[in-house]
Amino acid sequence: MPQTRLDTARIRAARRVIDPVFLDTPLYRCEALEPRLGCAVSIKLETANPVRSFKGRGTEVVASLLAGSGSRAVVCASAGNLGQALAWSGRRRGLDVTVVASRFAPAVKLDRIRALDARLELVDGDHESARERAAAIARHDGIRLLEDSLDIETCEGAATIGLELVDAAPSFDAVLIALGGGALATGVGHVLKELAPDVEVICVQPLGAPAMTHSWHRRRVVTTDSADTIADGVAGRFPIPAVLDDLLLTADDAVLVQETSITAAMRILLDHAGLVVEPSAALGIAAILEDRDRFAGRHVLTIVCGGNVDMDAYHRWVGTSPVHGP
Amino acid sequence: MPQTRLDTARIRAARRVIDPVFLDTPLYRCEALEPRLGCAVSIKLETANPVRSFKGRGTEVVASLLAGSGSRAVVCASAGNLGQALAWSGRRRGLDVTVVASRFAPAVKLDRIRALDARLELVDGDHESARERAAAIARHDGIRLLEDSLDIETCEGAATIGLELVDAAPSFDAVLIALGGGALATGVGHVLKELAPDVEVICVQPLGAPAMTHSWHRRRVVTTDSADTIADGVAGRFPIPAVLDDLLLTADDAVLVQETSITAAMRILLDHAGLVVEPSAALGIAAILEDRDRFAGRHVLTIVCGGNVDMDAYHRWVGTSPVHGP
């Protein structure tokens, strides 16, 4: 049993405070993908909910705790999905939510955060600048700072996906997980290592934002000076030491994929699974495309973790030309 | 309580023989759609499963009964989705499945039927020709003919969607349901009329395939000489009298929509909900687009009933140009 910061009993308890709209998401074999990938493929789909990503699982846990303790406000930095989810969870509990994001985040994500009544503050830099600014707001206002992947509730929320994978009596023998800050990978990985230890846990990160993967391989925090990837949801540069420690206990491997593989994976998911996904959610399929021999004949599950994507960019990436319609 | 051919206790029993992969599908409010539609919109998503339509619910009931009674074979006519679902349900129970379809059915549906190990026979005419041929095969071979919408199992399977809508403690006050043969509309309509009678049940059919809608309005079977719509899943011409009788008891209204509204609805679902849907699954949104005043300020739920669509046609319909990729 991995001695991570996570605890399976707490993860089960987390499920009980999460709005059911985020739970028990579709898990299904997608045979139409398989001739293209050379292995059996199952999908865990986290996009069919009000915020179109898995992040609502974690923000439900946080917002529930805050509302229960009488807190009135919370701030987070977000690449877009966490902020949208926190805005959703906070709105229904009467919390004042502030989200700090890079002004280079996808417009669709920023628009949705505003539409969910959160206060949105944009910074000129990247996600790491947003993290600094969010921390400053929390200090100044004396309110809770929600830090993705560091704060255990975000990992516990993500880990509820792992419970659902295990409850499905998994026939898959490898799980491909998008790796960004690490909440998804450590959360799901913890549950799998404890309850389905034979399943290989493989994290996937873009070659253009490799900090956590490099850190995992070197077993110490490695930062990068820049991040250059279309997978905005996982484009961090400063791995969190405590999360890396957990990742070292829960991941069997961490691999990097090229941008062209990410867009090819997005196109395959559109053409053969009918799924519109954001780049981060295509990382698992991209990993199969880059190493078919490794997965040949195996049964692989990938978590399709988000579907918030600017459609103009999406069409450009997958190779379709949008005509502006209604 | 409507005196249809359906029975709610039997529908609850049907749930117990349906593979869970088809049950408890996502049901969520989709606020990003709402500025475009002028009303609150919830989605019941039936595309995230191994056959990408709701039809698996019904074929699971049928195949379970057949396997339990020692039958070895079954034949159906299909516009594509029923055949795919029957092939899936039959394969896992060792049944020989024959599907008769029009050779004008979408290639993607025909390919999937073959990939699921069913015997596929194509006829030159439309869906009504396929129905005749399937009946002839059943007589000749002495095997079970599965008739969509006429056979009560197909309605009961579809009706399990209704149970899930009611269990969600509906805040919606109207449900928009694609109308083809009538299994989905009578099944879901029966449950709503019995358990949530205040919810308005509105069926939606393409103007180019209006037979059942005309029949509902005139309270007698009206056939048409042809069907001309991109919504291949609902393009029947010969309504079944018993199904019409049920529809008269379960539907509050039946409306027709234009092809341009269907494609506009498909584009809106892509751009603002990230959903790739087949034309039949966009009928509900099309109905809102055609009668905004009727739905203004209300909370409307629509069942996104299928996502099997030829991608070249899809891009043409929604106004994007595909570039052939991987």
XYZ file of C-alpha atoms in Angstrom:
652
model
C 0.000 0.000 0.000
C 1.640 3.291 -1.068
C 2.359 5.712 1.791
C 1.196 8.769 -0.077
C -0.592 11.763 1.353
C -3.835 10.124 0.216
C -6.048 7.803 2.184
C -8.591 5.545 0.544
C -11.146 5.901 3.337
C -11.005 9.680 2.924
C -11.410 9.283 -0.843
C -14.541 7.209 -0.279
C -15.817 9.919 2.057
C -15.070 12.554 -0.591
C -17.432 10.777 -2.988
C -20.301 11.487 -0.611
C -19.922 15.278 -0.790
C -19.428 15.498 -4.561
C -22.477 16.383 -6.601
C -23.546 13.187 -8.427
C -23.367 15.045 -11.752
C -19.587 14.538 -11.584
C -19.611 10.905 -10.448
C -19.977 7.526 -12.132
C -18.926 8.908 -15.476
C -19.026 6.730 -18.600
C -16.466 3.952 -18.759
C -16.608 1.948 -21.949
C -14.633 -0.013 -24.458
C -14.236 1.903 -27.690
C -13.609 -0.741 -30.344
C -13.759 1.723 -33.222
C -10.462 3.184 -31.999
C -8.701 -0.128 -31.782
C -7.716 -0.816 -35.414
C -5.884 2.529 -35.358
C -4.105 1.850 -32.090
C -3.342 -1.859 -32.120
C -4.626 -2.506 -28.636
C -7.900 -2.731 -26.729
C -8.931 0.747 -25.580
C -11.353 1.826 -22.900
C -12.370 5.392 -22.234
C -13.195 7.015 -18.905
C -15.070 10.104 -20.021
C -14.871 13.177 -17.781
C -16.281 15.755 -20.189
C -20.050 15.155 -19.953
C -20.787 17.386 -16.981
C -21.492 21.073 -16.365
C -17.826 22.114 -16.473
C -16.571 19.617 -19.063
C -13.619 18.372 -17.030
C -12.868 16.148 -14.025
C -11.975 19.142 -11.870
C -15.466 19.405 -10.430
C -14.760 16.333 -8.316
C -12.072 18.181 -6.379
C -13.759 21.560 -6.180
C -16.887 19.925 -4.797
C -14.822 18.569 -1.910
C -13.201 21.941 -1.247
C -16.343 24.013 -1.583
C -18.283 21.628 0.616
C -15.668 21.936 3.374
C -15.499 25.714 3.050
C -19.269 26.136 3.135
C -19.452 23.783 6.113
C -16.906 25.821 8.042
C -18.589 29.144 7.340
C -15.990 30.461 4.894
C -17.233 33.029 2.405
C -14.472 33.209 -0.176
C -11.794 31.250 -1.988
C -9.175 32.030 -4.605
C -7.274 29.803 -6.997
C -4.901 30.016 -9.903
C -6.105 28.062 -12.856
C -5.190 27.160 -16.401
C -8.953 27.323 -16.921
C -10.556 24.080 -15.843
C -9.974 24.313 -12.100
C -11.291 27.879 -12.095
C -14.415 26.893 -13.964
C -15.045 24.009 -11.602
C -14.415 26.092 -8.489
C -16.739 28.779 -9.824
C -19.452 26.138 -10.344
C -19.011 24.553 -6.927
C -18.722 27.895 -5.173
C -21.726 29.502 -6.851
C -24.142 26.870 -5.632
C -22.855 27.265 -2.079
C -22.812 31.056 -2.028
C -19.027 31.378 -1.954
C -17.178 34.325 -3.492
C -14.796 32.759 -5.969
C -11.782 34.523 -7.438
C -9.839 32.889 -10.231
C -6.453 34.063 -11.431
C -5.459 32.924 -14.887
C -2.966 33.709 -17.568
C -4.368 36.018 -20.192
C -3.120 33.436 -22.684
C -5.517 30.791 -21.357
C -8.145 29.640 -23.882
C -10.881 32.244 -24.232
C -13.557 29.580 -23.906
C -12.310 28.680 -20.443
C -12.091 32.318 -19.336
C -15.568 33.046 -20.706
C -17.057 30.114 -18.811
C -15.399 31.212 -15.552
C -16.987 34.648 -15.921
C -20.338 33.136 -16.874
C -20.296 31.160 -13.638
C -20.162 34.413 -11.669
C -16.561 34.137 -10.499
C -14.280 37.170 -10.323
C -11.612 36.604 -12.947
C -8.223 38.276 -12.736
C -5.803 37.906 -15.621
C -2.028 38.057 -15.362
C 0.438 38.689 -18.139
C 2.641 35.682 -17.509
C 1.955 31.986 -17.613
C 0.314 29.667 -15.092
C 3.189 30.057 -12.628
C 2.611 33.830 -12.547
C -1.072 33.149 -11.883
C -0.111 30.936 -8.941
C 1.977 33.741 -7.421
C -0.792 36.271 -7.837
C -3.433 33.964 -6.365
C -1.237 33.414 -3.317
C -0.840 37.168 -2.907
C -4.614 37.679 -3.057
C -5.157 34.964 -0.464
C -2.627 36.545 1.885
C -4.009 40.046 1.403
C -7.661 39.099 1.773
C -7.134 36.412 4.376
C -9.066 33.841 2.358
C -8.477 30.256 1.403
C -6.027 29.676 -1.419
C -6.858 26.519 -3.312
C -3.682 25.065 -4.747
C -4.245 22.408 -7.356
C -2.409 19.148 -6.665
C -0.864 20.471 -3.442
C -4.178 20.707 -1.615
C -5.208 17.208 -0.744
C -8.871 17.773 -1.625
C -7.973 18.226 -5.285
C -6.134 14.893 -5.234
C -8.937 13.174 -3.325
C -11.532 14.442 -5.760
C -9.516 13.178 -8.708
C -8.928 9.916 -6.865
C -12.664 9.171 -6.900
C -12.111 8.358 -10.582
C -9.797 5.622 -9.401
C -12.519 4.136 -7.205
C -14.818 4.015 -10.209
C -12.166 2.292 -12.283
C -11.625 -0.332 -9.618
C -15.358 -0.832 -9.040
C -15.748 -1.616 -12.731
C -13.716 -4.781 -12.097
C -11.003 -3.692 -14.481
C -10.024 -5.879 -17.371
C -7.559 -3.227 -18.527
C -3.929 -3.699 -17.599
C -2.616 -0.172 -18.064
C -4.043 3.273 -17.340
C -2.783 6.323 -19.180
C -3.153 9.527 -17.192
C -2.477 13.111 -18.227
C 0.227 14.565 -16.017
C 0.204 18.246 -15.111
C 0.382 19.345 -11.487
C -0.165 15.754 -10.496
C -3.528 15.626 -8.717
C -5.084 13.319 -11.306
C -2.085 11.027 -11.556
C -1.397 10.730 -7.831
C -5.086 10.460 -6.949
C -5.992 7.778 -9.457
C -2.583 6.159 -9.060
C -2.974 5.862 -5.277
C -6.276 4.021 -5.602
C -5.003 1.716 -8.316
C -1.825 0.856 -6.416
C -3.857 0.043 -3.339
C -6.834 -1.763 -4.888
C -5.671 -2.951 -8.315
C -1.877 -3.159 -8.010
C -1.446 -5.184 -11.189
C -2.607 -2.276 -13.341
C 0.293 -0.303 -14.778
C 0.002 3.429 -14.067
C 1.545 5.490 -16.846
C 1.638 9.275 -16.753
C 1.812 11.233 -19.987
C 3.051 14.785 -20.389
C 3.861 16.923 -23.430
C 7.488 17.118 -24.476
C 7.021 20.889 -24.401
C 6.103 20.950 -20.686
C 8.162 18.115 -19.204
C 8.994 19.386 -15.707
C 7.103 16.781 -13.675
C 8.156 13.913 -15.930
C 11.799 14.915 -15.678
C 11.335 15.232 -11.930
C 9.828 11.749 -11.699
C 12.689 10.180 -13.621
C 15.369 12.000 -11.623
C 13.482 11.543 -8.344
C 13.935 15.224 -7.478
C 12.208 18.435 -8.506
C 13.324 19.682 -11.895
C 11.908 22.989 -13.106
C 11.911 24.404 -16.606
C 12.312 27.960 -17.818
C 9.378 27.798 -20.180
C 6.523 25.604 -21.290
C 5.574 25.316 -24.918
C 2.605 23.088 -25.659
C -0.963 23.317 -26.890
C -1.939 21.232 -23.860
C -2.616 24.280 -21.711
C -4.123 22.196 -18.917
C -0.811 20.549 -18.060
C 1.667 23.303 -18.887
C 3.255 23.815 -15.444
C 6.936 24.475 -14.884
C 7.387 24.166 -11.097
C 6.541 20.709 -9.735
C 5.414 20.645 -6.106
C 7.774 18.523 -3.981
C 5.037 16.801 -1.949
C 3.178 15.864 -5.118
C 6.335 14.494 -6.695
C 6.878 12.340 -3.607
C 3.402 10.887 -4.091
C 3.937 10.424 -7.794
C 7.115 8.449 -7.143
C 4.998 6.017 -5.120
C 2.064 5.748 -7.509
C 3.331 5.953 -11.092
C 5.033 3.065 -12.854
C 6.229 5.259 -15.656
C 6.069 8.811 -16.993
C 6.442 9.457 -20.704
C 6.627 12.511 -22.933
C 4.793 12.950 -26.234
C 5.224 15.298 -29.153
C 2.737 17.976 -30.162
C 2.050 16.248 -33.469
C 1.043 13.114 -31.598
C -1.355 15.122 -29.439
C -3.114 16.608 -32.448
C -3.183 13.225 -34.216
C -4.776 11.734 -31.097
C -7.368 14.511 -30.991
C -8.232 13.797 -34.605
C -8.543 10.057 -33.984
C -10.819 10.671 -31.002
C -12.993 12.922 -33.162
C -13.145 10.664 -36.197
C -13.500 7.291 -34.509
C -14.969 7.984 -31.074
C -16.986 11.136 -31.771
C -15.230 12.921 -28.927
C -14.195 16.572 -28.892
C -11.371 16.783 -26.390
C -8.897 19.374 -25.263
C -5.211 18.598 -25.891
C -4.531 17.395 -22.336
C -7.270 14.797 -22.713
C -5.613 13.313 -25.789
C -2.258 12.634 -24.115
C -3.055 8.980 -23.426
C -3.928 8.201 -27.017
C -0.855 10.175 -28.104
C 1.295 7.915 -25.930
C -0.106 4.837 -27.675
C 0.579 6.387 -31.074
C 4.194 6.999 -30.091
C 4.880 3.526 -28.739
C 2.564 1.015 -30.388
C 4.851 -1.897 -29.581
C 4.586 -1.257 -25.881
C 0.796 -1.482 -25.929
C 0.247 -4.015 -28.722
C -2.369 -6.560 -27.732
C -2.897 -5.072 -24.268
C -6.029 -3.459 -22.860
C -5.381 0.179 -22.109
C -7.672 2.655 -20.392
C -7.263 6.388 -20.824
C -8.977 9.113 -18.860
C -10.471 11.727 -21.190
C -10.078 14.446 -18.613
C -11.424 17.589 -20.287
C -13.173 19.007 -23.308
C -12.815 22.757 -22.973
C -11.189 23.926 -26.141
C -11.406 27.019 -28.323
C -13.118 25.710 -31.427
C -11.070 27.757 -33.885
C -7.872 26.368 -32.422
C -9.440 22.912 -32.271
C -10.253 22.898 -35.964
C -6.753 24.082 -36.759
C -5.199 21.356 -34.621
C -7.277 18.478 -35.913
C -7.027 19.649 -39.500
C -10.538 20.846 -40.244
C -11.437 24.324 -41.406
C -14.267 25.973 -39.580
C -16.776 28.038 -41.468
C -18.362 30.522 -39.145
C -21.925 29.401 -38.616
C -24.752 30.200 -36.242
C -51.724 6.698 -15.599
C -51.550 6.125 -19.362
C -52.914 2.750 -20.526
C -50.141 2.100 -22.983
C -48.574 -1.232 -23.810
C -45.856 -0.348 -21.326
C -45.742 -1.160 -17.649
C -43.485 0.653 -15.218
C -42.754 -2.419 -13.118
C -41.585 -4.239 -16.243
C -39.428 -1.244 -17.160
C -37.797 -1.383 -13.736
C -37.195 -5.091 -14.288
C -35.671 -4.347 -17.688
C -33.037 -2.181 -16.003
C -31.758 -5.248 -14.174
C -30.872 -7.159 -17.349
C -29.270 -4.253 -19.207
C -25.474 -4.078 -19.091
C -24.603 -1.151 -16.780
C -22.496 0.393 -19.555
C -25.779 1.646 -21.055
C -27.388 2.841 -17.814
C -27.178 5.972 -15.692
C -25.916 8.050 -18.558
C -24.839 11.667 -18.032
C -27.632 14.120 -17.284
C -26.430 17.690 -16.896
C -27.297 21.296 -17.362
C -25.406 22.790 -20.282
C -25.295 26.516 -19.574
C -22.984 27.273 -22.485
C -25.859 26.452 -24.839
C -28.333 28.682 -23.119
C -27.457 32.144 -24.489
C -28.003 30.695 -27.982
C -31.331 29.098 -27.127
C -32.986 31.467 -24.692
C -33.931 28.784 -22.202
C -32.337 26.519 -19.611
C -31.104 23.355 -21.312
C -30.233 19.986 -19.872
C -28.718 17.123 -21.827
C -29.307 13.412 -21.367
C -26.330 11.949 -23.193
C -26.766 8.533 -24.803
C -23.650 8.514 -26.970
C -20.909 7.579 -24.487
C -21.202 3.803 -24.681
C -19.877 1.002 -26.917
C -22.501 1.544 -29.640
C -22.881 5.320 -29.370
C -26.683 5.333 -29.161
C -29.472 4.525 -26.699
C -30.458 1.406 -28.638
C -28.313 -0.863 -26.485
C -30.855 -0.510 -23.687
C -33.491 -2.293 -25.751
C -31.261 -4.863 -27.392
C -29.925 -5.889 -24.011
C -33.471 -6.727 -22.936
C -34.164 -8.699 -26.100
C -30.863 -10.553 -26.199
C -31.117 -11.417 -22.534
C -34.573 -12.956 -23.067
C -33.453 -14.824 -26.174
C -30.353 -16.227 -24.524
C -32.405 -17.221 -21.490
C -34.881 -19.130 -23.652
C -32.199 -20.973 -25.586
C -32.657 -19.108 -28.870
C -29.642 -19.028 -31.127
C -30.481 -16.374 -33.702
C -32.257 -13.089 -34.260
C -32.792 -10.770 -37.208
C -33.726 -7.104 -37.388
C -34.077 -4.316 -39.879
C -32.128 -1.271 -38.881
C -31.293 2.218 -40.005
C -27.959 1.435 -38.395
C -28.127 2.018 -34.671
C -30.462 -0.823 -33.716
C -28.407 -3.256 -35.765
C -25.188 -2.143 -34.130
C -26.724 -2.477 -30.682
C -28.248 -5.890 -31.418
C -24.917 -7.066 -32.784
C -23.207 -5.936 -29.570
C -25.784 -7.523 -27.272
C -25.978 -10.714 -29.331
C -22.228 -11.197 -29.647
C -21.655 -11.330 -25.915
C -24.413 -13.923 -25.547
C -23.399 -16.117 -28.449
C -26.407 -15.261 -30.622
C -26.237 -15.245 -34.414
C -27.338 -11.754 -35.386
C -28.502 -10.772 -38.854
C -29.088 -7.134 -39.664
C -30.875 -5.922 -42.775
C -30.217 -2.321 -43.729
C -30.620 0.003 -46.634
C -27.461 0.285 -48.690
C -27.939 4.041 -48.294
C -27.450 3.842 -44.535
C -24.351 5.682 -43.254
C -21.213 3.680 -43.965
C -19.971 4.184 -40.423
C -23.031 2.400 -39.049
C -22.727 -0.469 -41.527
C -19.004 -0.833 -40.808
C -19.634 -1.027 -37.090
C -22.337 -3.683 -37.542
C -19.880 -5.832 -39.487
C -17.119 -5.182 -36.969
C -19.398 -6.520 -34.244
C -19.589 -9.879 -36.053
C -23.182 -9.586 -37.268
C -24.249 -10.807 -40.700
C -25.204 -7.690 -42.647
C -27.561 -7.848 -45.600
C -28.131 -4.717 -47.653
C -31.290 -3.920 -49.620
C -31.658 -1.440 -52.439
C -34.634 0.422 -51.022
C -35.063 2.445 -47.872
C -35.694 1.379 -44.288
C -39.179 0.075 -45.124
C -37.673 -2.312 -47.691
C -35.244 -3.495 -45.043
C -38.176 -4.199 -42.710
C -39.848 -6.377 -45.346
C -36.670 -8.301 -46.036
C -35.963 -8.879 -42.336
C -39.466 -10.264 -41.882
C -38.938 -12.624 -44.825
C -35.668 -13.889 -43.329
C -37.337 -14.486 -39.983
C -40.149 -16.486 -41.604
C -37.771 -18.484 -43.753
C -35.283 -19.283 -41.009
C -37.836 -19.601 -38.233
C -35.970 -17.141 -36.025
C -36.969 -14.174 -33.926
C -37.661 -10.966 -35.816
C -36.893 -7.928 -33.683
C -39.139 -5.079 -34.752
C -38.073 -1.709 -33.423
C -40.850 0.164 -31.594
C -43.386 -2.628 -32.172
C -41.593 -5.114 -29.950
C -42.209 -4.069 -26.401
C -38.649 -4.783 -25.285
C -37.360 -1.968 -27.495
C -39.804 0.425 -25.847
C -39.026 -0.848 -22.360
C -35.313 -0.463 -22.944
C -35.775 3.109 -24.119
C -38.133 3.731 -21.207
C -35.324 3.115 -18.735
C -34.082 6.562 -19.801
C -37.361 7.884 -18.440
C -36.723 6.286 -15.053
C -33.335 7.993 -14.919
C -34.894 11.335 -15.764
C -37.473 10.954 -13.007
C -34.897 9.732 -10.484
C -32.913 12.904 -11.095
C -35.791 14.811 -9.459
C -36.427 16.780 -12.604
C -36.363 20.538 -12.529
C -37.007 20.597 -16.268
C -40.542 21.213 -17.425
C -40.343 19.919 -20.987
C -38.580 16.984 -22.617
C -37.772 17.016 -26.326
C -37.571 13.539 -27.829
C -36.551 12.465 -31.330
C -39.480 10.716 -32.998
C -38.878 7.895 -35.448
C -40.573 4.547 -35.008
C -41.677 5.698 -31.589
C -39.890 3.425 -29.097
C -37.975 6.279 -27.510
C -40.925 8.661 -27.392
C -43.486 6.170 -26.087
C -41.040 4.581 -23.661
C -39.782 7.792 -22.092
C -43.222 9.385 -22.449
C -44.925 6.550 -20.572
C -42.619 6.909 -17.575
C -42.901 10.684 -17.505
C -46.695 10.628 -17.762
C -46.882 8.157 -14.908
C -44.197 9.508 -12.582
C -43.711 13.161 -13.571
C -46.974 14.130 -15.247
C -46.278 17.863 -15.127
C -43.405 17.507 -17.578
C -44.425 18.309 -21.140
C -43.494 15.539 -23.587
C -42.713 16.941 -27.025
C -41.759 14.725 -29.943
C -39.651 16.129 -32.764
C -39.434 14.760 -36.283
C -37.892 16.097 -39.491
C -40.243 17.821 -41.915
C -38.824 15.461 -44.548
C -39.993 12.322 -42.695
C -43.232 13.397 -41.028
C -45.339 10.228 -41.081
C -45.589 9.612 -37.352
C -46.096 13.294 -36.540
C -48.897 13.570 -39.088
C -50.369 10.391 -37.675
C -50.262 11.781 -34.131
C -52.032 14.979 -35.150
C -54.728 13.165 -37.169
C -55.026 10.356 -34.588
C -54.767 7.704 -37.314
C -51.925 6.165 -39.279
C -50.707 8.388 -42.103
C -47.997 6.997 -44.372
C -45.787 8.876 -46.794
C -44.458 7.871 -50.198
C -40.930 8.945 -49.458
C -38.676 10.232 -46.719
C -36.112 12.915 -47.383
C -33.974 13.919 -44.442
C -30.390 13.712 -43.237
C -31.773 12.285 -39.984
C -31.457 8.692 -41.152
C -32.271 7.298 -37.722
C -35.866 8.550 -37.825
C -36.660 8.311 -41.532
C -39.570 5.841 -41.431
C -42.647 6.089 -43.624
C -45.057 3.502 -42.177
C -46.047 4.178 -38.567
C -47.020 1.119 -36.556
C -50.645 1.385 -35.335
C -49.983 0.019 -31.835
C -47.100 2.449 -31.365
C -49.235 5.344 -32.540
C -51.874 4.375 -29.984
C -49.249 4.582 -27.262
C -47.890 7.843 -28.601
C -51.351 9.385 -28.468
C -51.389 8.626 -24.742
C -47.875 9.762 -23.942
C -47.005 12.769 -26.104
C -48.285 16.257 -25.441
C -47.173 17.499 -28.817
C -45.331 16.450 -31.963
C -43.537 19.029 -34.059
C -41.655 19.044 -37.343
C -38.349 20.798 -38.009
C -36.508 21.801 -41.130
C -33.216 20.334 -42.284
C -31.452 23.666 -41.872
C -32.504 23.732 -38.231
C -31.104 20.241 -37.716
C -27.709 21.198 -39.105
C -27.710 24.462 -37.153
C -28.474 22.475 -33.995
C -25.644 20.053 -34.752
C -23.272 22.991 -35.131
C -24.408 24.570 -31.860
C -23.939 21.276 -30.014
C -20.422 21.014 -31.447
C -19.383 24.596 -30.791
C -20.944 25.142 -27.376
C -21.327 21.681 -25.851
C -18.426 19.839 -27.491
C -20.807 17.127 -28.672
C -20.612 15.310 -32.001
C -24.131 14.066 -32.669
C -25.963 12.435 -35.509
C -28.822 14.419 -37.041
C -31.562 12.578 -35.112
C -29.897 13.566 -31.858
C -30.068 17.259 -32.739
C -33.832 17.333 -33.318
C -34.609 18.657 -29.836
C -32.256 21.616 -30.157
C -33.613 22.202 -33.669
C -37.117 22.452 -32.221
C -35.973 25.140 -29.797
C -34.316 27.073 -32.629
C -37.572 27.008 -34.598
C -39.815 28.133 -31.752
C -37.814 30.182 -29.279
C -40.901 31.889 -27.911
C -42.420 28.613 -26.855
C -39.408 27.687 -24.740
C -38.247 31.118 -23.577
C -37.401 31.081 -19.894
C -38.319 27.435 -19.466
C -36.063 24.523 -18.548
C -35.928 22.038 -21.378
C -34.259 18.635 -21.442
C -33.277 16.950 -24.676
C -32.129 13.387 -25.138
C -28.980 13.241 -27.270
C -29.838 9.805 -28.565
C -26.992 8.907 -30.936
C -23.610 9.911 -32.253
C -23.001 7.596 -35.205
C -22.352 9.835 -38.144
C -20.165 9.665 -41.228
C -17.571 12.311 -40.532
C -17.353 13.613 -44.106
C -21.095 14.207 -44.119
C -20.899 15.624 -40.615
C -18.330 18.233 -41.575
C -20.408 19.180 -44.592
C -23.556 19.544 -42.493
C -22.023 21.593 -39.694
C -20.052 23.742 -42.097
C -16.500 22.627 -41.499
C -14.174 21.249 -44.152
C -12.382 18.090 -43.249
C -8.781 17.620 -44.238
C -7.995 13.937 -44.399
C -5.694 13.165 -41.525
C -4.462 10.030 -39.807
